[in-house]
mmCIF file of C-alpha atoms in Angstrom:
data_model
loop_
_atom_site.group_PDB
_atom_site.id
_atom_site.type_symbol
_atom_site.label_atom_id
_atom_site.label_comp_id
_atom_site.label_asym_id
_atom_site.label_seq_id
_atom_site.Cartn_x
_atom_site.Cartn_y
_atom_site.Cartn_z
ATOM 1 C CA UNK A 1 -11.002 10.062 0.759
ATOM 2 C CA UNK A 2 -9.763 10.165 4.293
ATOM 3 C CA UNK A 3 -10.696 13.109 6.532
ATOM 4 C CA UNK A 4 -7.914 14.165 8.915
ATOM 5 C CA UNK A 5 -4.744 15.130 7.087
ATOM 6 C CA UNK A 6 -6.438 14.650 3.723
ATOM 7 C CA UNK A 7 -9.779 16.347 3.037
ATOM 8 C CA UNK A 8 -9.538 18.441 6.216
ATOM 9 C CA UNK A 9 -6.931 21.135 6.667
ATOM 10 C CA UNK A 10 -4.970 21.650 9.883
ATOM 11 C CA UNK A 11 -7.950 23.548 11.330
ATOM 12 C CA UNK A 12 -10.189 20.498 10.746
ATOM 13 C CA UNK A 13 -12.133 22.300 8.037
ATOM 14 C CA UNK A 14 -13.066 21.533 4.431
ATOM 15 C CA UNK A 15 -11.621 24.356 2.333
ATOM 16 C CA UNK A 16 -13.787 26.314 -0.092
ATOM 17 C CA UNK A 17 -12.004 24.854 -3.102
ATOM 18 C CA UNK A 18 -12.218 21.266 -1.855
ATOM 19 C CA UNK A 19 -15.913 21.751 -1.153
ATOM 20 C CA UNK A 20 -16.637 23.341 -4.525
ATOM 21 C CA UNK A 21 -14.845 20.651 -6.523
ATOM 22 C CA UNK A 22 -16.329 17.733 -4.594
ATOM 23 C CA UNK A 23 -19.818 19.226 -4.692
ATOM 24 C CA UNK A 24 -19.384 19.583 -8.457
ATOM 25 C CA UNK A 25 -18.435 15.906 -8.575
ATOM 26 C CA UNK A 26 -21.580 14.941 -6.701
ATOM 27 C CA UNK A 27 -23.727 17.161 -8.891
ATOM 28 C CA UNK A 28 -22.299 15.503 -11.995
ATOM 29 C CA UNK A 29 -23.125 12.001 -10.727
ATOM 30 C CA UNK A 30 -19.730 10.991 -9.350
ATOM 31 C CA UNK A 31 -19.998 9.120 -6.053
ATOM 32 C CA UNK A 32 -18.309 10.575 -2.985
ATOM 33 C CA UNK A 33 -17.098 8.378 -0.130
ATOM 34 C CA UNK A 34 -15.543 9.621 3.088
ATOM 35 C CA UNK A 35 -13.373 6.841 4.535
ATOM 36 C CA UNK A 36 -12.123 7.590 8.018
ATOM 37 C CA UNK A 37 -10.936 6.089 11.269
ATOM 38 C CA UNK A 38 -13.378 8.399 13.011
ATOM 39 C CA UNK A 39 -16.658 7.099 14.361
ATOM 40 C CA UNK A 40 -19.706 7.779 12.212
ATOM 41 C CA UNK A 41 -21.155 10.538 14.408
ATOM 42 C CA UNK A 42 -17.856 12.434 14.148
ATOM 43 C CA UNK A 43 -17.658 12.103 10.360
ATOM 44 C CA UNK A 44 -21.336 12.807 9.667
ATOM 45 C CA UNK A 45 -21.201 16.628 10.080
ATOM 46 C CA UNK A 46 -18.518 16.804 7.359
ATOM 47 C CA UNK A 47 -20.520 14.566 5.031
ATOM 48 C CA UNK A 48 -23.567 16.746 5.588
ATOM 49 C CA UNK A 49 -21.685 19.801 4.350
ATOM 50 C CA UNK A 50 -22.375 18.412 0.870
ATOM 51 C CA UNK A 51 -25.731 18.413 -0.905
ATOM 52 C CA UNK A 52 -26.708 14.920 -1.972
ATOM 53 C CA UNK A 53 -25.962 11.397 -0.830
ATOM 54 C CA UNK A 54 -22.484 10.773 0.567
ATOM 55 C CA UNK A 55 -21.339 7.345 1.739
ATOM 56 C CA UNK A 56 -19.325 7.226 4.960
ATOM 57 C CA UNK A 57 -16.862 4.474 5.838
ATOM 58 C CA UNK A 58 -16.353 4.854 9.602
ATOM 59 C CA UNK A 59 -14.142 3.178 12.205
ATOM 60 C CA UNK A 60 -11.609 2.204 9.521
ATOM 61 C CA UNK A 61 -14.174 0.095 7.687
ATOM 62 C CA UNK A 62 -16.141 -1.472 10.534
ATOM 63 C CA UNK A 63 -19.255 0.554 9.656
ATOM 64 C CA UNK A 64 -20.707 1.753 6.355
ATOM 65 C CA UNK A 65 -23.554 4.274 6.472
ATOM 66 C CA UNK A 66 -25.072 6.917 4.227
ATOM 67 C CA UNK A 67 -25.388 10.669 4.686
ATOM 68 C CA UNK A 68 -27.473 12.683 5.323
ATOM 69 C CA UNK A 69 -29.891 9.956 6.458
ATOM 70 C CA UNK A 70 -27.478 7.989 8.634
ATOM 71 C CA UNK A 71 -28.946 4.745 7.278
ATOM 72 C CA UNK A 72 -26.831 1.659 7.897
ATOM 73 C CA UNK A 73 -25.411 -0.167 4.873
ATOM 74 C CA UNK A 74 -23.150 -2.752 6.525
ATOM 75 C CA UNK A 75 -21.203 -3.432 9.716
ATOM 76 C CA UNK A 76 -18.647 -5.849 11.167
ATOM 77 C CA UNK A 77 -18.136 -6.503 14.856
ATOM 78 C CA UNK A 78 -15.254 -7.917 16.873
ATOM 79 C CA UNK A 79 -15.994 -11.368 18.260
ATOM 80 C CA UNK A 80 -16.707 -11.650 21.964
ATOM 81 C CA UNK A 81 -13.575 -13.736 22.451
ATOM 82 C CA UNK A 82 -11.306 -11.346 20.557
ATOM 83 C CA UNK A 83 -12.636 -8.207 22.242
ATOM 84 C CA UNK A 84 -12.324 -9.818 25.667
ATOM 85 C CA UNK A 85 -8.746 -10.966 25.104
ATOM 86 C CA UNK A 86 -7.662 -7.574 23.761
ATOM 87 C CA UNK A 87 -9.270 -5.615 26.590
ATOM 88 C CA UNK A 88 -7.857 -7.949 29.253
ATOM 89 C CA UNK A 89 -4.300 -7.697 27.968
ATOM 90 C CA UNK A 90 -4.441 -3.933 27.438
ATOM 91 C CA UNK A 91 -5.727 -3.347 30.952
ATOM 92 C CA UNK A 92 -3.128 -5.684 32.443
ATOM 93 C CA UNK A 93 -0.444 -3.602 30.693
ATOM 94 C CA UNK A 94 -1.745 -0.426 32.348
ATOM 95 C CA UNK A 95 -3.677 1.055 29.433
ATOM 96 C CA UNK A 96 -7.117 2.638 29.705
ATOM 97 C CA UNK A 97 -9.138 1.187 26.812
ATOM 98 C CA UNK A 98 -11.733 2.886 24.666
ATOM 99 C CA UNK A 99 -14.346 0.485 23.346
ATOM 100 C CA UNK A 100 -16.144 1.746 20.252
ATOM 101 C CA UNK A 101 -19.639 0.280 19.945
ATOM 102 C CA UNK A 102 -22.277 0.466 17.218
ATOM 103 C CA UNK A 103 -24.944 2.371 19.149
ATOM 104 C CA UNK A 104 -25.293 5.453 16.927
ATOM 105 C CA UNK A 105 -29.089 5.562 17.062
ATOM 106 C CA UNK A 106 -28.993 5.296 20.852
ATOM 107 C CA UNK A 107 -26.555 8.178 21.217
ATOM 108 C CA UNK A 108 -23.543 6.174 22.415
ATOM 109 C CA UNK A 109 -20.313 5.576 20.496
ATOM 110 C CA UNK A 110 -17.610 4.907 23.087
ATOM 111 C CA UNK A 111 -17.458 3.023 26.379
ATOM 112 C CA UNK A 112 -14.735 3.982 28.873
ATOM 113 C CA UNK A 113 -14.001 3.187 32.507
ATOM 114 C CA UNK A 114 -13.280 6.802 33.489
ATOM 115 C CA UNK A 115 -14.239 10.186 32.106
ATOM 116 C CA UNK A 116 -13.189 10.815 28.511
ATOM 117 C CA UNK A 117 -11.799 14.124 29.783
ATOM 118 C CA UNK A 118 -9.193 12.359 31.942
ATOM 119 C CA UNK A 119 -5.563 12.995 31.027
ATOM 120 C CA UNK A 120 -5.061 9.360 29.996
ATOM 121 C CA UNK A 121 -7.248 9.973 26.926
ATOM 122 C CA UNK A 122 -5.284 13.016 25.705
ATOM 123 C CA UNK A 123 -8.383 14.951 24.562
ATOM 124 C CA UNK A 124 -9.532 12.042 22.397
ATOM 125 C CA UNK A 125 -12.702 12.922 20.451
ATOM 126 C CA UNK A 126 -12.348 16.489 21.671
ATOM 127 C CA UNK A 127 -13.475 15.382 25.111
ATOM 128 C CA UNK A 128 -16.985 14.670 23.802
ATOM 129 C CA UNK A 129 -18.960 13.449 26.812
ATOM 130 C CA UNK A 130 -22.352 13.407 25.079
ATOM 131 C CA UNK A 131 -21.751 10.210 23.107
ATOM 132 C CA UNK A 132 -19.391 8.568 25.594
ATOM 133 C CA UNK A 133 -20.635 6.329 28.397
ATOM 134 C CA UNK A 134 -18.699 5.451 31.544
ATOM 135 C CA UNK A 135 -18.976 1.781 32.550
ATOM 136 C CA UNK A 136 -17.485 -0.036 35.505
ATOM 137 C CA UNK A 137 -15.705 -2.603 33.316
ATOM 138 C CA UNK A 138 -15.440 -2.620 29.517
ATOM 139 C CA UNK A 139 -15.057 -6.405 29.696
ATOM 140 C CA UNK A 140 -18.739 -6.586 30.615
ATOM 141 C CA UNK A 141 -19.612 -5.111 27.205
ATOM 142 C CA UNK A 142 -17.754 -7.325 24.733
ATOM 143 C CA UNK A 143 -21.117 -8.439 23.303
ATOM 144 C CA UNK A 144 -22.347 -4.852 22.957
ATOM 145 C CA UNK A 145 -21.768 -4.557 19.169
ATOM 146 C CA UNK A 146 -18.033 -4.009 19.666
ATOM 147 C CA UNK A 147 -16.447 -2.273 16.681
ATOM 148 C CA UNK A 148 -12.940 -1.238 17.689
ATOM 149 C CA UNK A 149 -10.776 -1.340 20.806
ATOM 150 C CA UNK A 150 -8.411 1.650 21.099
ATOM 151 C CA UNK A 151 -5.385 2.330 23.263
ATOM 152 C CA UNK A 152 -3.648 5.709 23.434
ATOM 153 C CA UNK A 153 -0.129 6.867 24.270
ATOM 154 C CA UNK A 154 2.097 9.843 23.654
ATOM 155 C CA UNK A 155 4.912 7.341 23.047
ATOM 156 C CA UNK A 156 4.569 5.275 19.881
ATOM 157 C CA UNK A 157 7.009 2.700 21.274
ATOM 158 C CA UNK A 158 4.616 1.928 24.143
ATOM 159 C CA UNK A 159 1.895 1.042 21.660
ATOM 160 C CA UNK A 160 4.260 -0.959 19.488
ATOM 161 C CA UNK A 161 5.170 -3.047 22.519
ATOM 162 C CA UNK A 162 1.487 -3.608 23.315
ATOM 163 C CA UNK A 163 0.796 -4.404 19.662
ATOM 164 C CA UNK A 164 3.473 -7.102 19.698
ATOM 165 C CA UNK A 165 1.894 -8.720 22.745
ATOM 166 C CA UNK A 166 -1.604 -8.504 21.274
ATOM 167 C CA UNK A 167 -0.476 -10.191 18.076
ATOM 168 C CA UNK A 168 1.003 -13.073 20.073
ATOM 169 C CA UNK A 169 -2.359 -13.993 21.611
ATOM 170 C CA UNK A 170 -4.227 -17.065 20.289
ATOM 171 C CA UNK A 171 -7.163 -14.782 19.408
ATOM 172 C CA UNK A 172 -4.922 -12.689 17.126
ATOM 173 C CA UNK A 173 -6.076 -14.773 14.156
ATOM 174 C CA UNK A 174 -9.391 -12.927 14.469
ATOM 175 C CA UNK A 175 -8.161 -9.317 14.446
ATOM 176 C CA UNK A 176 -5.633 -6.906 13.028
ATOM 177 C CA UNK A 177 -3.970 -3.827 14.495
ATOM 178 C CA UNK A 178 -3.258 -0.332 13.178
ATOM 179 C CA UNK A 179 -1.181 2.411 14.814
ATOM 180 C CA UNK A 180 -1.806 5.985 13.665
ATOM 181 C CA UNK A 181 -1.084 9.485 14.956
ATOM 182 C CA UNK A 182 -4.218 11.471 15.766
ATOM 183 C CA UNK A 183 -3.450 15.176 15.179
ATOM 184 C CA UNK A 184 -3.520 17.122 18.418
ATOM 185 C CA UNK A 185 -4.169 14.004 20.488
ATOM 186 C CA UNK A 186 -1.640 11.143 20.647
ATOM 187 C CA UNK A 187 -0.682 7.904 18.970
ATOM 188 C CA UNK A 188 -3.541 5.433 18.743
ATOM 189 C CA UNK A 189 -3.477 1.644 18.517
ATOM 190 C CA UNK A 190 -6.705 0.263 17.063
ATOM 191 C CA UNK A 191 -7.793 -3.372 17.052
ATOM 192 C CA UNK A 192 -10.268 -4.324 14.316
ATOM 193 C CA UNK A 193 -11.785 -7.461 12.839
ATOM 194 C CA UNK A 194 -9.192 -9.309 10.725
ATOM 195 C CA UNK A 195 -10.642 -8.726 7.255
ATOM 196 C CA UNK A 196 -11.787 -5.163 7.869
ATOM 197 C CA UNK A 197 -10.234 -2.101 6.242
ATOM 198 C CA UNK A 198 -11.433 1.048 4.573
ATOM 199 C CA UNK A 199 -11.035 -0.699 1.229
ATOM 200 C CA UNK A 200 -13.068 -3.737 2.329
ATOM 201 C CA UNK A 201 -15.986 -1.419 3.154
ATOM 202 C CA UNK A 202 -15.538 0.435 -0.134
ATOM 203 C CA UNK A 203 -15.670 -2.907 -1.942
ATOM 204 C CA UNK A 204 -19.031 -3.589 -0.280
ATOM 205 C CA UNK A 205 -20.275 -0.248 -1.563
ATOM 206 C CA UNK A 206 -18.979 -0.966 -5.062
ATOM 207 C CA UNK A 207 -20.641 -4.393 -5.131
ATOM 208 C CA UNK A 208 -23.981 -2.995 -3.993
ATOM 209 C CA UNK A 209 -23.704 -0.184 -6.562
ATOM 210 C CA UNK A 210 -22.578 -2.429 -9.422
ATOM 211 C CA UNK A 211 -19.332 -0.493 -9.809
ATOM 212 C CA UNK A 212 -15.709 -1.458 -10.375
ATOM 213 C CA UNK A 213 -12.701 -0.554 -8.221
ATOM 214 C CA UNK A 214 -10.829 0.644 -11.297
ATOM 215 C CA UNK A 215 -13.059 3.707 -11.324
ATOM 216 C CA UNK A 216 -12.070 4.741 -7.798
ATOM 217 C CA UNK A 217 -9.717 7.653 -7.084
ATOM 218 C CA UNK A 218 -8.655 7.646 -3.441
ATOM 219 C CA UNK A 219 -6.702 9.963 -1.157
ATOM 220 C CA UNK A 220 -5.094 9.295 2.224
ATOM 221 C CA UNK A 221 -2.248 10.282 4.505
ATOM 222 C CA UNK A 222 -1.905 7.539 7.139
ATOM 223 C CA UNK A 223 -1.043 3.849 7.291
ATOM 224 C CA UNK A 224 -4.717 2.914 7.722
ATOM 225 C CA UNK A 225 -5.239 4.176 4.146
ATOM 226 C CA UNK A 226 -2.795 1.627 2.746
ATOM 227 C CA UNK A 227 -5.269 -0.900 1.280
ATOM 228 C CA UNK A 228 -7.515 1.844 -0.056
ATOM 229 C CA UNK A 229 -4.685 3.425 -2.035
ATOM 230 C CA UNK A 230 -3.292 0.086 -3.202
ATOM 231 C CA UNK A 231 -6.493 -1.284 -4.707
ATOM 232 C CA UNK A 232 -8.099 1.879 -6.090
ATOM 233 C CA UNK A 233 -7.748 2.633 -9.765
ATOM 234 C CA UNK A 234 -5.775 5.709 -8.709
ATOM 235 C CA UNK A 235 -4.547 5.796 -5.114
ATOM 236 C CA UNK A 236 -2.919 9.051 -4.009
ATOM 237 C CA UNK A 237 -0.862 9.483 -0.859
ATOM 238 C CA UNK A 238 -1.014 13.100 0.219
ATOM 239 C CA UNK A 239 2.113 15.242 0.023
ATOM 240 C CA UNK A 240 1.911 15.413 3.827
ATOM 241 C CA UNK A 241 1.399 11.653 4.250
ATOM 242 C CA UNK A 242 3.544 9.572 6.576
ATOM 243 C CA UNK A 243 6.757 8.452 4.805
ATOM 244 C CA UNK A 244 5.838 4.777 5.028
ATOM 245 C CA UNK A 245 2.662 5.332 3.025
ATOM 246 C CA UNK A 246 4.376 7.477 0.405
ATOM 247 C CA UNK A 247 6.970 4.767 -0.127
ATOM 248 C CA UNK A 248 4.238 2.286 -1.065
ATOM 249 C CA UNK A 249 1.884 4.591 -2.972
ATOM 250 C CA UNK A 250 1.931 4.609 -6.748
ATOM 251 C CA UNK A 251 0.884 8.256 -6.804
ATOM 252 C CA UNK A 252 1.618 11.201 -4.501
ATOM 253 C CA UNK A 253 -0.182 14.538 -4.651
ATOM 254 C CA UNK A 254 1.812 17.684 -5.370
ATOM 255 C CA UNK A 255 -0.170 19.480 -2.682
ATOM 256 C CA UNK A 256 -0.782 18.941 1.024
ATOM 257 C CA UNK A 257 -4.076 18.960 2.899
ATOM 258 C CA UNK A 258 -3.438 22.649 3.607
ATOM 259 C CA UNK A 259 -2.993 23.322 -0.107
ATOM 260 C CA UNK A 260 -6.306 21.901 -1.366
ATOM 261 C CA UNK A 261 -4.533 18.681 -2.292
ATOM 262 C CA UNK A 262 -7.689 16.701 -3.126
ATOM 263 C CA UNK A 263 -9.259 19.397 -5.288
ATOM 264 C CA UNK A 264 -6.035 20.352 -7.056
ATOM 265 C CA UNK A 265 -5.299 16.724 -7.935
ATOM 266 C CA UNK A 266 -8.794 16.161 -9.346
ATOM 267 C CA UNK A 267 -8.432 19.314 -11.422
ATOM 268 C CA UNK A 268 -5.036 18.301 -12.734
ATOM 269 C CA UNK A 269 -6.335 14.843 -13.627
ATOM 270 C CA UNK A 270 -9.080 16.474 -15.633
ATOM 271 C CA UNK A 271 -11.781 14.626 -13.680
ATOM 272 C CA UNK A 272 -13.469 17.975 -13.156
ATOM 273 C CA UNK A 273 -12.947 21.476 -14.429
ATOM 274 C CA UNK A 274 -14.180 24.955 -13.654
ATOM 275 C CA UNK A 275 -17.163 25.919 -15.775
#
């Protein structure tokens, strides 16, 4: 399941009912995967609210790690050429890029060219300065385990225009783009490796675990959940999901993220029950 707008309510909390039902699932041997666009360090505290091993798909599928240990399972990086081309174009268009890097153990997640608290970042990551490093030029770090390049704007149209230009570059054959709305922040354009998605990372987990995708029940609310919902045995768009996702989803929950949508759906499916 996704975090923001799905497992988390509007206060960015896991409700008591969602926690109880999902903990019951873990205790009964059902695997629990958190699949989010957030970086791993941001998702880890939520995963650690549960007793037992939880798998975390971070950065929209670029990184797969386990909780509570933080052990790495798999990762995919942007090529040097792709990251360089994307950063160059974004900067030339007046955007301030955020370069996500795979430096969790070293305490760094994001490279920026000015303070993460600057207005241009719209309180991205809650203004977390501890795991953000200021560099003189992000282009000097394209070989630094680059995971995702992000651009922010309060105007979705600005990002759509940038997206169109990015997809016209020769290097576009190596990456894909996703535009989502980050609650309380802004719209966000993310550039990821071409074959990467939440579902691609989940498939890696399933292969390692000897499991089949038909046994997966997934929940999401944004366009970056599209593949996950499409290929799961049961893929649920949340009641509060963006219209585009609900149009494609085979199933839609009766309840929103503020109405214990994940837990209520699992109960109604009979996957779990109160004892």
